[in-house]
mmCIF file of C-alpha atoms in Angstrom:
data_model
loop_
_atom_site.group_PDB
_atom_site.id
_atom_site.type_symbol
_atom_site.label_atom_id
_atom_site.label_comp_id
_atom_site.label_asym_id
_atom_site.label_seq_id
_atom_site.Cartn_x
_atom_site.Cartn_y
_atom_site.Cartn_z
ATOM 1 C CA UNK A 1 -25.447 -10.990 9.722
ATOM 2 C CA UNK A 2 -22.936 -8.563 11.177
ATOM 3 C CA UNK A 3 -19.344 -8.982 9.991
ATOM 4 C CA UNK A 4 -17.867 -8.000 13.369
ATOM 5 C CA UNK A 5 -19.686 -9.095 16.509
ATOM 6 C CA UNK A 6 -19.003 -8.315 20.132
ATOM 7 C CA UNK A 7 -20.281 -10.070 23.238
ATOM 8 C CA UNK A 8 -21.662 -9.068 25.612
ATOM 9 C CA UNK A 9 -23.243 -5.829 24.356
ATOM 10 C CA UNK A 10 -23.778 -4.529 27.859
ATOM 11 C CA UNK A 11 -22.173 -5.566 31.116
ATOM 12 C CA UNK A 12 -22.357 -4.314 34.673
ATOM 13 C CA UNK A 13 -19.762 -5.665 37.064
ATOM 14 C CA UNK A 14 -18.211 -4.872 40.420
ATOM 15 C CA UNK A 15 -14.790 -3.587 41.328
ATOM 16 C CA UNK A 16 -12.234 -6.376 41.485
ATOM 17 C CA UNK A 17 -14.068 -8.798 39.226
ATOM 18 C CA UNK A 18 -12.450 -10.383 36.189
ATOM 19 C CA UNK A 19 -14.293 -9.812 32.962
ATOM 20 C CA UNK A 20 -13.784 -10.866 29.359
ATOM 21 C CA UNK A 21 -15.073 -9.130 26.269
ATOM 22 C CA UNK A 22 -15.138 -11.136 23.068
ATOM 23 C CA UNK A 23 -14.882 -10.167 19.438
ATOM 24 C CA UNK A 24 -15.494 -12.345 16.385
ATOM 25 C CA UNK A 25 -15.323 -11.480 12.711
ATOM 26 C CA UNK A 26 -16.362 -13.138 9.485
ATOM 27 C CA UNK A 27 -14.620 -10.621 7.218
ATOM 28 C CA UNK A 28 -11.497 -12.755 6.867
ATOM 29 C CA UNK A 29 -9.330 -9.864 8.026
ATOM 30 C CA UNK A 30 -5.916 -10.550 9.534
ATOM 31 C CA UNK A 31 -5.704 -7.520 11.826
ATOM 32 C CA UNK A 32 -7.783 -6.903 14.927
ATOM 33 C CA UNK A 33 -7.903 -4.066 17.467
ATOM 34 C CA UNK A 34 -9.441 -3.137 20.796
ATOM 35 C CA UNK A 35 -10.357 0.472 21.598
ATOM 36 C CA UNK A 36 -12.078 2.209 24.456
ATOM 37 C CA UNK A 37 -14.120 5.366 24.204
ATOM 38 C CA UNK A 38 -15.002 7.612 27.104
ATOM 39 C CA UNK A 39 -17.959 10.015 26.890
ATOM 40 C CA UNK A 40 -17.238 12.912 24.567
ATOM 41 C CA UNK A 41 -13.801 11.594 23.672
ATOM 42 C CA UNK A 42 -12.241 9.868 20.709
ATOM 43 C CA UNK A 43 -11.018 6.313 20.537
ATOM 44 C CA UNK A 44 -7.969 5.128 22.451
ATOM 45 C CA UNK A 45 -6.131 2.006 21.335
ATOM 46 C CA UNK A 46 -5.741 -0.669 24.012
ATOM 47 C CA UNK A 47 -4.179 -3.609 22.129
ATOM 48 C CA UNK A 48 -3.824 -4.714 18.549
ATOM 49 C CA UNK A 49 -2.883 -7.886 16.704
ATOM 50 C CA UNK A 50 -1.643 -8.125 13.134
ATOM 51 C CA UNK A 51 -1.913 -11.913 13.023
ATOM 52 C CA UNK A 52 -2.544 -14.839 15.376
ATOM 53 C CA UNK A 53 0.992 -14.835 16.771
ATOM 54 C CA UNK A 54 1.312 -11.072 17.030
ATOM 55 C CA UNK A 55 0.097 -9.032 20.024
ATOM 56 C CA UNK A 56 1.010 -5.395 20.628
ATOM 57 C CA UNK A 57 0.254 -2.881 23.330
ATOM 58 C CA UNK A 58 -1.573 0.287 22.446
ATOM 59 C CA UNK A 59 -1.515 3.609 24.230
ATOM 60 C CA UNK A 60 -3.575 2.514 27.274
ATOM 61 C CA UNK A 61 -2.851 -1.196 27.858
ATOM 62 C CA UNK A 62 -2.343 -1.064 31.648
ATOM 63 C CA UNK A 63 -5.009 -3.110 33.432
ATOM 64 C CA UNK A 64 -5.954 -5.027 30.274
ATOM 65 C CA UNK A 65 -4.812 -8.210 28.552
ATOM 66 C CA UNK A 66 -5.779 -9.855 25.269
ATOM 67 C CA UNK A 67 -5.817 -13.213 23.567
ATOM 68 C CA UNK A 68 -5.947 -13.910 19.831
ATOM 69 C CA UNK A 69 -7.438 -17.394 19.833
ATOM 70 C CA UNK A 70 -7.793 -17.626 16.062
ATOM 71 C CA UNK A 71 -7.666 -15.295 13.107
ATOM 72 C CA UNK A 72 -11.356 -14.567 13.639
ATOM 73 C CA UNK A 73 -11.363 -14.139 17.427
ATOM 74 C CA UNK A 74 -9.771 -11.547 19.675
ATOM 75 C CA UNK A 75 -10.746 -11.228 23.328
ATOM 76 C CA UNK A 76 -10.037 -8.497 25.856
ATOM 77 C CA UNK A 77 -9.765 -9.194 29.584
ATOM 78 C CA UNK A 78 -9.880 -6.937 32.590
ATOM 79 C CA UNK A 79 -8.152 -8.937 35.313
ATOM 80 C CA UNK A 80 -9.454 -6.820 38.177
ATOM 81 C CA UNK A 81 -11.982 -4.266 37.021
ATOM 82 C CA UNK A 82 -11.950 -0.743 38.465
ATOM 83 C CA UNK A 83 -14.536 2.049 38.083
ATOM 84 C CA UNK A 84 -12.414 4.169 35.725
ATOM 85 C CA UNK A 85 -12.570 1.310 33.221
ATOM 86 C CA UNK A 86 -16.229 2.152 32.744
ATOM 87 C CA UNK A 87 -16.433 2.976 29.042
ATOM 88 C CA UNK A 88 -17.632 1.891 25.625
ATOM 89 C CA UNK A 89 -15.333 -0.753 24.124
ATOM 90 C CA UNK A 90 -14.991 -1.349 20.412
ATOM 91 C CA UNK A 91 -13.352 -4.108 18.472
ATOM 92 C CA UNK A 92 -12.169 -3.358 14.942
ATOM 93 C CA UNK A 93 -10.689 -5.349 12.069
ATOM 94 C CA UNK A 94 -8.707 -4.529 8.956
ATOM 95 C CA UNK A 95 -7.135 -6.303 6.015
ATOM 96 C CA UNK A 96 -3.463 -5.573 5.476
ATOM 97 C CA UNK A 97 -3.728 -6.679 1.862
ATOM 98 C CA UNK A 98 -6.413 -4.227 0.852
ATOM 99 C CA UNK A 99 -5.594 -0.632 -0.008
ATOM 100 C CA UNK A 100 -5.374 1.745 2.915
ATOM 101 C CA UNK A 101 -5.965 -0.918 5.605
ATOM 102 C CA UNK A 102 -9.309 0.573 6.588
ATOM 103 C CA UNK A 103 -10.620 -0.411 10.011
ATOM 104 C CA UNK A 104 -14.193 -1.657 10.440
ATOM 105 C CA UNK A 105 -15.816 -1.567 13.847
ATOM 106 C CA UNK A 106 -18.038 -3.904 15.813
ATOM 107 C CA UNK A 107 -21.183 -2.644 17.576
ATOM 108 C CA UNK A 108 -19.449 -2.035 20.889
ATOM 109 C CA UNK A 109 -19.735 -3.250 24.471
ATOM 110 C CA UNK A 110 -20.920 -0.848 27.132
ATOM 111 C CA UNK A 111 -19.111 -1.746 30.357
ATOM 112 C CA UNK A 112 -19.997 -0.338 33.761
ATOM 113 C CA UNK A 113 -17.795 -1.058 36.763
ATOM 114 C CA UNK A 114 -19.427 -0.259 40.095
ATOM 115 C CA UNK B 1 3.174 11.471 21.087
ATOM 116 C CA UNK B 2 1.398 11.794 17.778
ATOM 117 C CA UNK B 3 -1.664 14.018 17.943
ATOM 118 C CA UNK B 4 -4.810 14.539 15.933
ATOM 119 C CA UNK B 5 -6.803 17.649 16.784
ATOM 120 C CA UNK B 6 -10.420 18.482 16.039
ATOM 121 C CA UNK B 7 -12.745 21.191 17.253
ATOM 122 C CA UNK B 8 -15.214 19.425 19.539
ATOM 123 C CA UNK B 9 -18.151 21.607 18.457
ATOM 124 C CA UNK B 10 -21.041 21.448 18.343
ATOM 125 C CA UNK B 11 -21.049 22.754 14.802
ATOM 126 C CA UNK B 12 -24.574 23.907 14.140
ATOM 127 C CA UNK B 13 -25.656 24.203 10.499
ATOM 128 C CA UNK B 14 -29.052 24.801 8.916
ATOM 129 C CA UNK B 15 -30.521 22.087 6.744
ATOM 130 C CA UNK B 16 -29.274 22.377 3.172
ATOM 131 C CA UNK B 17 -26.101 24.264 4.099
ATOM 132 C CA UNK B 18 -22.484 23.118 3.900
ATOM 133 C CA UNK B 19 -20.824 21.775 7.042
ATOM 134 C CA UNK B 20 -17.045 22.223 7.132
ATOM 135 C CA UNK B 21 -14.973 20.147 9.554
ATOM 136 C CA UNK B 22 -11.240 20.445 10.089
ATOM 137 C CA UNK B 23 -8.567 18.172 11.495
ATOM 138 C CA UNK B 24 -4.860 18.801 12.062
ATOM 139 C CA UNK B 25 -2.210 16.179 12.746
ATOM 140 C CA UNK B 26 1.331 16.160 14.066
ATOM 141 C CA UNK B 27 2.929 13.158 12.311
ATOM 142 C CA UNK B 28 4.363 14.671 9.142
ATOM 143 C CA UNK B 29 5.021 11.244 7.675
ATOM 144 C CA UNK B 30 1.378 10.131 7.799
ATOM 145 C CA UNK B 31 0.037 8.908 4.471
ATOM 146 C CA UNK B 32 -3.563 7.796 4.984
ATOM 147 C CA UNK B 33 -6.424 9.752 6.475
ATOM 148 C CA UNK B 34 -9.932 8.624 7.357
ATOM 149 C CA UNK B 35 -13.230 10.211 8.261
ATOM 150 C CA UNK B 36 -15.699 8.238 10.350
ATOM 151 C CA UNK B 37 -19.228 9.152 11.381
ATOM 152 C CA UNK B 38 -20.495 8.051 14.788
ATOM 153 C CA UNK B 39 -24.057 8.345 15.990
ATOM 154 C CA UNK B 40 -24.528 8.536 19.752
ATOM 155 C CA UNK B 41 -23.941 5.158 21.370
ATOM 156 C CA UNK B 42 -23.138 3.499 18.057
ATOM 157 C CA UNK B 43 -19.946 2.352 16.399
ATOM 158 C CA UNK B 44 -17.922 4.497 14.000
ATOM 159 C CA UNK B 45 -18.776 4.051 10.319
ATOM 160 C CA UNK B 46 -16.296 4.858 7.577
ATOM 161 C CA UNK B 47 -17.295 7.793 5.379
ATOM 162 C CA UNK B 48 -14.190 7.988 3.246
ATOM 163 C CA UNK B 49 -10.421 7.902 3.184
ATOM 164 C CA UNK B 50 -7.908 10.058 1.365
ATOM 165 C CA UNK B 51 -4.173 9.750 0.801
ATOM 166 C CA UNK B 52 -3.359 12.188 -1.994
ATOM 167 C CA UNK B 53 -3.183 15.956 -1.699
ATOM 168 C CA UNK B 54 -6.267 17.681 -3.034
ATOM 169 C CA UNK B 55 -9.947 16.839 -2.990
ATOM 170 C CA UNK B 56 -11.809 13.556 -3.038
ATOM 171 C CA UNK B 57 -15.554 13.545 -3.525
ATOM 172 C CA UNK B 58 -18.080 10.848 -2.640
ATOM 173 C CA UNK B 59 -21.702 11.880 -2.964
ATOM 174 C CA UNK B 60 -22.381 14.807 -0.650
ATOM 175 C CA UNK B 61 -19.019 14.391 1.090
ATOM 176 C CA UNK B 62 -15.707 15.912 0.029
ATOM 177 C CA UNK B 63 -12.439 15.263 1.829
ATOM 178 C CA UNK B 64 -9.584 17.703 1.350
ATOM 179 C CA UNK B 65 -5.966 16.951 2.218
ATOM 180 C CA UNK B 66 -3.020 19.329 2.522
ATOM 181 C CA UNK B 67 0.044 17.438 3.693
ATOM 182 C CA UNK B 68 2.299 20.509 3.675
ATOM 183 C CA UNK B 69 0.034 22.216 6.185
ATOM 184 C CA UNK B 70 -0.828 18.932 7.922
ATOM 185 C CA UNK B 71 -4.563 19.249 7.820
ATOM 186 C CA UNK B 72 -7.448 17.301 6.426
ATOM 187 C CA UNK B 73 -11.001 18.558 6.158
ATOM 188 C CA UNK B 74 -14.443 17.197 5.429
ATOM 189 C CA UNK B 75 -17.223 19.082 3.687
ATOM 190 C CA UNK B 76 -20.811 17.907 3.903
ATOM 191 C CA UNK B 77 -22.948 19.504 1.201
ATOM 192 C CA UNK B 78 -26.735 19.848 1.411
ATOM 193 C CA UNK B 79 -26.625 18.889 5.094
ATOM 194 C CA UNK B 80 -29.550 16.815 6.336
ATOM 195 C CA UNK B 81 -30.829 16.244 9.880
ATOM 196 C CA UNK B 82 -29.627 12.638 9.509
ATOM 197 C CA UNK B 83 -26.075 14.002 9.227
ATOM 198 C CA UNK B 84 -26.266 15.052 12.887
ATOM 199 C CA UNK B 85 -23.526 12.960 14.485
ATOM 200 C CA UNK B 86 -19.953 13.099 15.702
ATOM 201 C CA UNK B 87 -17.319 12.995 12.969
ATOM 202 C CA UNK B 88 -13.992 11.393 13.820
ATOM 203 C CA UNK B 89 -10.791 12.125 11.963
ATOM 204 C CA UNK B 90 -8.230 9.304 12.006
ATOM 205 C CA UNK B 91 -4.641 9.383 10.812
ATOM 206 C CA UNK B 92 -2.563 6.331 10.003
ATOM 207 C CA UNK B 93 0.918 6.535 11.493
ATOM 208 C CA UNK B 94 3.880 6.573 9.169
ATOM 209 C CA UNK B 95 5.375 3.690 11.153
ATOM 210 C CA UNK B 96 3.446 0.972 12.954
ATOM 211 C CA UNK B 97 0.258 0.981 10.870
ATOM 212 C CA UNK B 98 -1.876 2.224 13.750
ATOM 213 C CA UNK B 99 -4.644 4.789 13.596
ATOM 214 C CA UNK B 100 -4.676 7.811 15.868
ATOM 215 C CA UNK B 101 -8.123 9.327 16.331
ATOM 216 C CA UNK B 102 -9.082 12.897 17.008
ATOM 217 C CA UNK B 103 -11.643 13.649 19.695
ATOM 218 C CA UNK B 104 -14.367 14.213 17.114
ATOM 219 C CA UNK B 105 -16.528 17.130 16.024
ATOM 220 C CA UNK B 106 -20.190 17.038 16.903
ATOM 221 C CA UNK B 107 -22.416 18.294 14.091
ATOM 222 C CA UNK B 108 -26.023 19.403 14.562
ATOM 223 C CA UNK B 109 -28.142 19.970 11.460
ATOM 224 C CA UNK B 110 -31.229 22.003 12.238
ATOM 225 C CA UNK B 111 -34.358 21.722 10.038
#
């Protein structure tokens, strides 16, 4: 079983719709992250959470919100989707107590906004 | 804004040769550096991390770090077609514990 899971894996939606992407992990890590990746580009950090009560904005948080429902769950919401939010979205986790705090990624959600 | 720069490629290497990838970063206080491999449409997978100046070897991969010159490199020895992927360099900020990713270098290994 995968340690970091994301649902849905693919989603097509229309402009103006609200959409939620979910991330769950069984690694027992305390830190969780949401990134987006546009074709041919690296990863941009949207939001991150170092524990259940901690939420921080990343470099591109406008138009997004998050919820850390439990240590193992971190969801990303697009309140009113727009076409330039079409991208590949990755959730990642890390353990602050282990060495270099390496991040491990989920399989990704491919989101298309029409 | 902290930056991590990589040549986008593609870097084309013949099978069995050495692929050399470079990454430069702007945050002089950065302490931890990561190399990830990403196949098209898939998630990044950790290859290795390095935090001390010098070389670190893991199988066919060697990471090299030079903090004075603010660059980190990755060597892939005996390159195989299965090494064809995009390689992402990531740098952990000195403050804030966040990773900043470079845009990635696409590597093509030709049989």
